[in-house]
Amino acid sequence: MRHTVVMTGASRGIGRVAAEHILRQSPDVHLLVVARGSSGARLAVDLSADGHTVSHVSADLGSLDSVRSAAAEIRDRLECGDLPTLRGFVGNAGIQYTNALTKGPDGFESTFAINVLANHLFVRLLQDRFAAPARIVITASDTHFGDFKHNMGMVPGPAWKSPDVLARPGAFAEPDTAVGGRTAYSTSKLAAIYLVHEYARRLPAGIDAVAYNPGFVPGTGLARNAGPLSRFMMRRILPVMTLTPFATSRNAAGRYLADVVLGTTEAPTGSYVDRARAARSSEESYDPRREGELWDTVERFTAAYAA
């Protein structure tokens, strides 16, 4: 039966690979890609080259007003029958800045806005349009563990604080440095897992929510805001690590993501999928008090856009 999967972060890296695999493995999917500016139209044309059904909606994920407009367009298209039944949302877009001071148009720190608030607003605005069985997949990161085993010392672990503080620029030590930016990133990924746990509790039966960890994947666009040396390392040097157990190739990570989206990888709602299997996330990531506090805060931040 034909159905729609909405996906952010499909233009490059593991998202592009995952989009291609989703379309190949499930010909009944109408893939709706959310991308900034004219890139979505080009992406839709590229992905539909083999006869697949792909369309696009434009959105700047750093702007909640833009996210609201995109979600409203999706809702309209679902209601008028231009899109088949909605059965999936993939929040794969993510960003890592070289500081923790970058601010979006709504006044929120941009890492938190893109990695946390944009996904949450999409989920809440589309929630009543999902038809079970449906699956929401949010791309997380094993940087949320904060130990050498999972990030080899390249990214500081999360530094959890009140969500009201985390959402604003300057929440972390050395906020004007790459250390501050990377801390904002790992903390945002911990927040994503907390929200997946809340979705699992709050969404209707049959609408599952899963966090997906691709592992360390060199050569993607995640560090596109980094300095020239860091970008060179990510593109040219670190990809060699995919020949070892310490890193995942872009192609493998994309295939794993597609399997999670399509349900090929078994994962009950609320799960954390580490590449190809459901696993346990960090001990810190299981904290109902923090999860509830974060839920209340992001609901407050997005209320004006979800009305």
mmCIF file of C-alpha atoms in Angstrom:
data_model
loop_
_atom_site.group_PDB
_atom_site.id
_atom_site.type_symbol
_atom_site.label_atom_id
_atom_site.label_comp_id
_atom_site.label_asym_id
_atom_site.label_seq_id
_atom_site.Cartn_x
_atom_site.Cartn_y
_atom_site.Cartn_z
ATOM 1 C CA MET A 1 0.000 0.000 0.000
ATOM 2 C CA ARG A 2 1.381 3.410 -0.949
ATOM 3 C CA HIS A 3 2.408 5.627 1.939
ATOM 4 C CA THR A 4 4.425 8.742 2.693
ATOM 5 C CA VAL A 5 7.697 9.043 4.579
ATOM 6 C CA VAL A 6 8.848 12.583 5.423
ATOM 7 C CA MET A 7 12.617 12.962 5.750
ATOM 8 C CA THR A 8 14.991 15.753 6.722
ATOM 9 C CA GLY A 9 18.727 15.554 6.096
ATOM 10 C CA ALA A 10 18.424 13.541 2.868
ATOM 11 C CA SER A 11 20.613 15.784 0.705
ATOM 12 C CA ARG A 12 24.007 14.420 1.701
ATOM 13 C CA GLY A 13 25.912 11.905 3.795
ATOM 14 C CA ILE A 14 24.102 9.003 5.403
ATOM 15 C CA GLY A 15 20.728 10.625 4.716
ATOM 16 C CA ARG A 16 21.261 10.533 0.955
ATOM 17 C CA VAL A 17 22.319 6.882 1.105
ATOM 18 C CA ALA A 18 19.349 6.043 3.344
ATOM 19 C CA ALA A 19 16.903 7.797 1.009
ATOM 20 C CA GLU A 20 18.176 5.780 -1.948
ATOM 21 C CA HIS A 21 17.877 2.523 0.000
ATOM 22 C CA ILE A 22 14.386 3.343 1.270
ATOM 23 C CA LEU A 23 13.197 3.918 -2.296
ATOM 24 C CA ARG A 24 14.831 0.767 -3.614
ATOM 25 C CA GLN A 25 13.631 -1.464 -0.795
ATOM 26 C CA SER A 26 10.093 -0.098 -0.613
ATOM 27 C CA PRO A 27 8.687 0.906 -4.022
ATOM 28 C CA ASP A 28 5.388 1.889 -2.362
ATOM 29 C CA VAL A 29 7.029 4.786 -0.534
ATOM 30 C CA HIS A 30 6.372 8.367 -1.542
ATOM 31 C CA LEU A 31 9.446 10.035 -0.080
ATOM 32 C CA LEU A 32 8.922 13.670 0.801
ATOM 33 C CA VAL A 33 12.257 15.368 1.422
ATOM 34 C CA VAL A 34 12.511 18.540 3.492
ATOM 35 C CA ALA A 35 15.419 20.708 2.392
ATOM 36 C CA ARG A 36 16.464 24.324 2.324
ATOM 37 C CA GLY A 37 15.796 26.555 -0.672
ATOM 38 C CA SER A 38 16.052 25.109 -4.163
ATOM 39 C CA SER A 39 18.135 22.118 -3.037
ATOM 40 C CA GLY A 40 14.979 20.114 -2.276
ATOM 41 C CA ALA A 41 13.727 20.347 -5.850
ATOM 42 C CA ARG A 42 17.085 19.189 -7.224
ATOM 43 C CA LEU A 43 17.231 16.365 -4.683
ATOM 44 C CA ALA A 44 13.718 15.200 -5.557
ATOM 45 C CA VAL A 45 14.608 15.085 -9.253
ATOM 46 C CA ASP A 46 17.802 13.127 -8.551
ATOM 47 C CA LEU A 47 16.117 10.589 -6.278
ATOM 48 C CA SER A 48 13.190 10.038 -8.647
ATOM 49 C CA ALA A 49 15.457 9.335 -11.639
ATOM 50 C CA ASP A 50 14.759 5.577 -11.519
ATOM 51 C CA GLY A 51 11.001 6.004 -11.441
ATOM 52 C CA HIS A 52 10.640 6.439 -7.682
ATOM 53 C CA THR A 53 8.046 8.831 -6.268
ATOM 54 C CA VAL A 54 9.783 11.739 -4.549
ATOM 55 C CA SER A 55 8.621 15.264 -3.801
ATOM 56 C CA HIS A 56 9.926 18.077 -1.627
ATOM 57 C CA VAL A 57 9.002 20.816 0.795
ATOM 58 C CA SER A 58 11.293 23.752 1.493
ATOM 59 C CA ALA A 59 12.269 24.615 5.071
ATOM 60 C CA ASP A 60 15.047 26.244 7.043
ATOM 61 C CA LEU A 61 15.248 23.976 10.079
ATOM 62 C CA GLY A 62 16.867 26.744 12.106
ATOM 63 C CA SER A 63 13.607 28.716 11.925
ATOM 64 C CA LEU A 64 10.551 27.423 13.754
ATOM 65 C CA ASP A 65 8.308 29.563 11.577
ATOM 66 C CA SER A 66 9.771 27.879 8.498
ATOM 67 C CA VAL A 67 9.260 24.446 10.060
ATOM 68 C CA ARG A 68 5.647 25.344 10.805
ATOM 69 C CA SER A 69 5.081 26.411 7.199
ATOM 70 C CA ALA A 70 6.608 23.185 5.889
ATOM 71 C CA ALA A 71 4.485 21.045 8.217
ATOM 72 C CA ALA A 72 1.358 22.985 7.217
ATOM 73 C CA GLU A 73 2.107 22.318 3.544
ATOM 74 C CA ILE A 74 2.558 18.608 4.270
ATOM 75 C CA ARG A 75 -0.734 18.513 6.174
ATOM 76 C CA ASP A 76 -2.537 20.250 3.313
ATOM 77 C CA ARG A 77 -1.133 17.816 0.780
ATOM 78 C CA LEU A 78 -2.167 14.853 2.933
ATOM 79 C CA GLU A 79 -5.680 16.210 3.381
ATOM 80 C CA CYS A 80 -6.265 16.886 -0.318
ATOM 81 C CA GLY A 81 -4.940 13.468 -1.328
ATOM 82 C CA ASP A 82 -1.804 14.732 -3.067
ATOM 83 C CA LEU A 83 0.196 12.572 -0.644
ATOM 84 C CA PRO A 84 -0.724 9.023 0.402
ATOM 85 C CA THR A 85 -1.107 8.011 4.049
ATOM 86 C CA LEU A 86 1.650 9.258 6.365
ATOM 87 C CA ARG A 87 3.544 6.398 7.994
ATOM 88 C CA GLY A 88 7.000 7.773 8.677
ATOM 89 C CA PHE A 89 9.051 10.750 9.767
ATOM 90 C CA VAL A 90 12.847 10.688 9.689
ATOM 91 C CA GLY A 91 14.545 13.516 11.600
ATOM 92 C CA ASN A 92 18.028 12.971 10.215
ATOM 93 C CA ALA A 93 19.196 16.557 9.717
ATOM 94 C CA GLY A 94 21.795 17.668 12.240
ATOM 95 C CA ILE A 95 24.423 20.330 12.690
ATOM 96 C CA GLN A 96 27.559 20.889 14.720
ATOM 97 C CA TYR A 97 28.943 24.415 15.046
ATOM 98 C CA THR A 98 32.398 25.637 15.954
ATOM 99 C CA ASN A 99 30.934 27.528 18.915
ATOM 100 C CA ALA A 100 27.922 27.515 21.207
ATOM 101 C CA LEU A 101 26.966 31.099 20.441
ATOM 102 C CA THR A 102 25.278 30.816 17.046
ATOM 103 C CA LYS A 103 21.714 32.075 17.301
ATOM 104 C CA GLY A 104 18.771 31.472 14.980
ATOM 105 C CA PRO A 105 15.922 33.861 14.119
ATOM 106 C CA ASP A 106 13.852 32.714 17.099
ATOM 107 C CA GLY A 107 16.639 33.475 19.582
ATOM 108 C CA PHE A 108 17.507 29.840 20.301
ATOM 109 C CA GLU A 109 21.040 28.453 20.064
ATOM 110 C CA SER A 110 21.197 26.968 16.585
ATOM 111 C CA THR A 111 22.428 23.479 17.521
ATOM 112 C CA PHE A 112 19.491 23.057 19.893
ATOM 113 C CA ALA A 113 17.058 24.617 17.416
ATOM 114 C CA ILE A 114 17.979 22.304 14.537
ATOM 115 C CA ASN A 115 18.816 19.086 16.403
ATOM 116 C CA VAL A 116 15.983 19.246 18.937
ATOM 117 C CA LEU A 117 13.272 21.849 18.385
ATOM 118 C CA ALA A 118 12.793 21.368 14.635
ATOM 119 C CA ASN A 119 12.236 17.628 15.022
ATOM 120 C CA HIS A 120 9.868 18.150 17.926
ATOM 121 C CA LEU A 121 7.759 20.695 16.068
ATOM 122 C CA PHE A 122 7.488 18.418 13.024
ATOM 123 C CA VAL A 123 6.415 15.495 15.212
ATOM 124 C CA ARG A 124 3.814 17.531 17.066
ATOM 125 C CA LEU A 125 2.368 19.191 13.949
ATOM 126 C CA LEU A 126 2.126 15.912 12.040
ATOM 127 C CA GLN A 127 1.186 13.714 15.002
ATOM 128 C CA ASP A 128 -2.525 13.467 14.207
ATOM 129 C CA ARG A 129 -1.836 12.720 10.538
ATOM 130 C CA PHE A 130 0.099 9.490 11.128
ATOM 131 C CA ALA A 131 -1.716 6.242 10.416
ATOM 132 C CA ALA A 132 -0.594 3.170 12.336
ATOM 133 C CA PRO A 133 1.626 1.363 11.907
ATOM 134 C CA ALA A 134 3.968 4.339 11.672
ATOM 135 C CA ARG A 135 7.529 4.988 12.749
ATOM 136 C CA ILE A 136 9.336 8.158 13.807
ATOM 137 C CA VAL A 137 13.123 7.892 13.636
ATOM 138 C CA ILE A 138 15.395 10.553 15.124
ATOM 139 C CA THR A 139 19.119 10.363 14.371
ATOM 140 C CA ALA A 140 21.059 10.468 17.635
ATOM 141 C CA SER A 141 24.781 9.970 18.275
ATOM 142 C CA ASP A 142 26.991 7.879 20.509
ATOM 143 C CA THR A 143 28.712 11.109 21.528
ATOM 144 C CA HIS A 144 25.981 11.263 24.178
ATOM 145 C CA PHE A 145 27.916 8.586 26.122
ATOM 146 C CA GLY A 146 30.713 11.087 26.702
ATOM 147 C CA ASP A 147 33.473 8.480 27.071
ATOM 148 C CA PHE A 148 36.592 7.581 25.090
ATOM 149 C CA LYS A 149 35.159 4.250 23.980
ATOM 150 C CA HIS A 150 32.396 5.947 22.008
ATOM 151 C CA ASN A 151 34.027 9.134 20.716
ATOM 152 C CA MET A 152 37.802 8.570 21.065
ATOM 153 C CA GLY A 153 38.150 11.898 22.815
ATOM 154 C CA MET A 154 37.102 13.884 19.752
ATOM 155 C CA VAL A 155 33.844 15.249 21.169
ATOM 156 C CA PRO A 156 33.249 16.294 24.792
ATOM 157 C CA GLY A 157 30.429 14.524 26.560
ATOM 158 C CA PRO A 158 27.097 16.214 27.219
ATOM 159 C CA ALA A 159 26.834 18.814 29.957
ATOM 160 C CA TRP A 160 23.190 18.706 30.951
ATOM 161 C CA LYS A 161 21.558 21.794 32.429
ATOM 162 C CA SER A 162 18.079 23.210 32.647
ATOM 163 C CA PRO A 163 16.574 23.047 29.134
ATOM 164 C CA ASP A 164 15.831 26.773 29.406
ATOM 165 C CA VAL A 165 19.602 27.300 29.615
ATOM 166 C CA LEU A 166 20.543 24.703 26.993
ATOM 167 C CA ALA A 167 18.306 26.347 24.407
ATOM 168 C CA ARG A 168 20.122 29.683 24.624
ATOM 169 C CA PRO A 169 23.543 30.745 23.309
ATOM 170 C CA GLY A 170 26.450 30.492 25.719
ATOM 171 C CA ALA A 171 25.161 27.542 27.757
ATOM 172 C CA PHE A 172 28.533 25.780 27.970
ATOM 173 C CA ALA A 173 32.096 26.453 29.062
ATOM 174 C CA GLU A 174 34.265 28.115 26.417
ATOM 175 C CA PRO A 175 31.191 28.957 24.331
ATOM 176 C CA ASP A 176 33.204 30.777 21.657
ATOM 177 C CA THR A 177 35.340 27.713 20.868
ATOM 178 C CA ALA A 178 34.943 24.413 19.019
ATOM 179 C CA VAL A 179 34.865 22.687 22.418
ATOM 180 C CA GLY A 180 31.738 24.648 23.288
ATOM 181 C CA GLY A 181 30.176 23.822 19.923
ATOM 182 C CA ARG A 182 30.909 20.121 20.250
ATOM 183 C CA THR A 183 29.511 20.071 23.784
ATOM 184 C CA ALA A 184 26.338 21.669 22.454
ATOM 185 C CA TYR A 185 26.184 18.907 19.850
ATOM 186 C CA SER A 186 26.583 15.953 22.230
ATOM 187 C CA THR A 187 24.112 17.526 24.648
ATOM 188 C CA SER A 188 21.550 18.025 21.880
ATOM 189 C CA LYS A 189 21.845 14.341 20.986
ATOM 190 C CA LEU A 190 21.207 13.366 24.601
ATOM 191 C CA ALA A 191 18.139 15.606 24.467
ATOM 192 C CA ALA A 192 16.959 13.811 21.321
ATOM 193 C CA ILE A 193 17.037 10.479 23.154
ATOM 194 C CA TYR A 194 15.120 11.951 26.084
ATOM 195 C CA LEU A 195 12.397 13.124 23.695
ATOM 196 C CA VAL A 196 12.210 9.740 21.965
ATOM 197 C CA HIS A 197 11.451 8.246 25.381
ATOM 198 C CA GLU A 198 8.705 10.813 25.869
ATOM 199 C CA TYR A 199 7.245 10.159 22.399
ATOM 200 C CA ALA A 200 7.135 6.457 23.247
ATOM 201 C CA ARG A 201 5.084 7.290 26.336
ATOM 202 C CA ARG A 202 2.799 9.886 24.795
ATOM 203 C CA LEU A 203 2.128 8.970 21.163
ATOM 204 C CA PRO A 204 -0.854 6.741 20.321
ATOM 205 C CA ALA A 205 -0.337 2.998 20.045
ATOM 206 C CA GLY A 206 1.063 2.000 16.679
ATOM 207 C CA ILE A 207 3.134 5.166 16.243
ATOM 208 C CA ASP A 208 6.607 4.099 17.307
ATOM 209 C CA ALA A 209 9.527 6.402 18.059
ATOM 210 C CA VAL A 210 13.114 5.211 17.755
ATOM 211 C CA ALA A 211 16.529 6.874 18.198
ATOM 212 C CA TYR A 212 19.150 5.781 15.661
ATOM 213 C CA ASN A 213 22.897 5.983 16.222
ATOM 214 C CA PRO A 214 25.031 5.656 13.074
ATOM 215 C CA GLY A 215 28.272 5.560 15.030
ATOM 216 C CA PHE A 216 31.257 7.673 14.031
ATOM 217 C CA VAL A 217 30.861 8.350 10.300
ATOM 218 C CA PRO A 218 33.740 10.332 8.753
ATOM 219 C CA GLY A 219 33.250 12.151 5.485
ATOM 220 C CA THR A 220 29.733 13.470 6.005
ATOM 221 C CA GLY A 221 28.683 17.122 6.006
ATOM 222 C CA LEU A 222 28.240 17.287 9.770
ATOM 223 C CA ALA A 223 31.437 19.307 10.292
ATOM 224 C CA ARG A 224 30.803 21.666 7.370
ATOM 225 C CA ASN A 225 30.991 24.656 9.710
ATOM 226 C CA ALA A 226 34.368 23.593 11.093
ATOM 227 C CA GLY A 227 37.688 25.185 10.171
ATOM 228 C CA PRO A 228 39.689 24.158 7.084
ATOM 229 C CA LEU A 229 41.950 21.729 8.961
ATOM 230 C CA SER A 230 39.046 19.927 10.639
ATOM 231 C CA ARG A 231 37.154 19.684 7.362
ATOM 232 C CA PHE A 232 40.249 18.273 5.640
ATOM 233 C CA MET A 233 40.677 15.682 8.407
ATOM 234 C CA MET A 234 37.023 14.633 8.203
ATOM 235 C CA ARG A 235 37.063 14.338 4.418
ATOM 236 C CA ARG A 236 40.523 12.933 3.710
ATOM 237 C CA ILE A 237 42.132 11.378 6.792
ATOM 238 C CA LEU A 238 39.471 10.024 9.139
ATOM 239 C CA PRO A 239 37.575 8.022 6.449
ATOM 240 C CA VAL A 240 40.435 5.498 6.641
ATOM 241 C CA MET A 241 39.072 4.596 10.085
ATOM 242 C CA THR A 242 36.064 2.948 8.429
ATOM 243 C CA LEU A 243 38.420 0.038 7.764
ATOM 244 C CA THR A 244 38.518 -0.505 11.536
ATOM 245 C CA PRO A 245 35.756 -1.285 14.084
ATOM 246 C CA PHE A 246 35.961 2.306 15.388
ATOM 247 C CA ALA A 247 34.030 3.929 12.538
ATOM 248 C CA THR A 248 31.111 3.284 10.200
ATOM 249 C CA SER A 249 31.232 3.967 6.480
ATOM 250 C CA ARG A 250 28.683 6.382 5.061
ATOM 251 C CA ASN A 251 27.156 3.621 2.933
ATOM 252 C CA ALA A 252 26.795 1.227 5.866
ATOM 253 C CA ALA A 253 25.332 3.909 8.143
ATOM 254 C CA GLY A 254 22.827 4.905 5.455
ATOM 255 C CA ARG A 255 21.741 1.303 4.929
ATOM 256 C CA TYR A 256 21.308 0.847 8.661
ATOM 257 C CA LEU A 257 19.169 3.983 8.853
ATOM 258 C CA ALA A 258 16.969 2.772 5.990
ATOM 259 C CA ASP A 259 16.480 -0.543 7.784
ATOM 260 C CA VAL A 260 15.344 1.251 10.935
ATOM 261 C CA VAL A 261 12.929 3.470 8.998
ATOM 262 C CA LEU A 262 11.382 0.530 7.131
ATOM 263 C CA GLY A 263 11.161 -1.656 10.235
ATOM 264 C CA THR A 264 13.593 -4.257 8.911
ATOM 265 C CA THR A 265 15.569 -3.686 12.106
ATOM 266 C CA GLU A 266 13.354 -4.768 14.960
ATOM 267 C CA ALA A 267 13.088 -2.060 17.590
ATOM 268 C CA PRO A 268 10.138 -1.456 19.916
ATOM 269 C CA THR A 269 9.033 2.092 20.527
ATOM 270 C CA GLY A 270 11.455 4.038 22.694
ATOM 271 C CA SER A 271 14.434 2.012 21.478
ATOM 272 C CA TYR A 272 17.961 3.185 20.805
ATOM 273 C CA VAL A 273 19.300 1.443 17.701
ATOM 274 C CA ASP A 274 23.079 1.278 17.550
ATOM 275 C CA ARG A 275 23.741 0.806 13.846
ATOM 276 C CA ALA A 276 22.108 -2.551 13.068
ATOM 277 C CA ARG A 277 20.568 -3.557 16.396
ATOM 278 C CA ALA A 278 18.600 -2.263 19.326
ATOM 279 C CA ALA A 279 20.919 -1.596 22.266
ATOM 280 C CA ARG A 280 21.077 0.288 25.523
ATOM 281 C CA SER A 281 22.015 3.940 25.373
ATOM 282 C CA SER A 282 24.032 5.613 28.141
ATOM 283 C CA GLU A 283 22.944 5.326 31.754
ATOM 284 C CA GLU A 284 22.512 9.111 31.785
ATOM 285 C CA SER A 285 19.989 8.863 28.952
ATOM 286 C CA TYR A 286 17.427 7.125 31.178
ATOM 287 C CA ASP A 287 16.159 9.891 33.431
ATOM 288 C CA PRO A 288 12.368 10.373 33.574
ATOM 289 C CA ARG A 289 12.728 13.637 35.499
ATOM 290 C CA ARG A 290 14.931 15.206 32.832
ATOM 291 C CA GLU A 291 12.732 13.784 30.088
ATOM 292 C CA GLY A 292 9.620 15.330 31.572
ATOM 293 C CA GLU A 293 11.326 18.656 32.172
ATOM 294 C CA LEU A 294 12.624 18.743 28.600
ATOM 295 C CA TRP A 295 9.195 17.855 27.218
ATOM 296 C CA ASP A 296 7.551 20.688 29.155
ATOM 297 C CA THR A 297 10.202 23.150 27.986
ATOM 298 C CA VAL A 298 10.150 22.312 24.284
ATOM 299 C CA GLU A 299 6.358 22.316 24.363
ATOM 300 C CA ARG A 300 6.507 25.838 25.756
ATOM 301 C CA PHE A 301 9.087 26.960 23.201
ATOM 302 C CA THR A 302 7.089 25.604 20.256
ATOM 303 C CA ALA A 303 3.573 26.397 21.496
ATOM 304 C CA ALA A 304 3.232 29.559 19.433
ATOM 305 C CA TYR A 305 4.124 27.630 16.279
ATOM 306 C CA ALA A 306 1.996 24.557 17.008
ATOM 307 C CA ALA A 307 -1.283 26.381 17.499
#
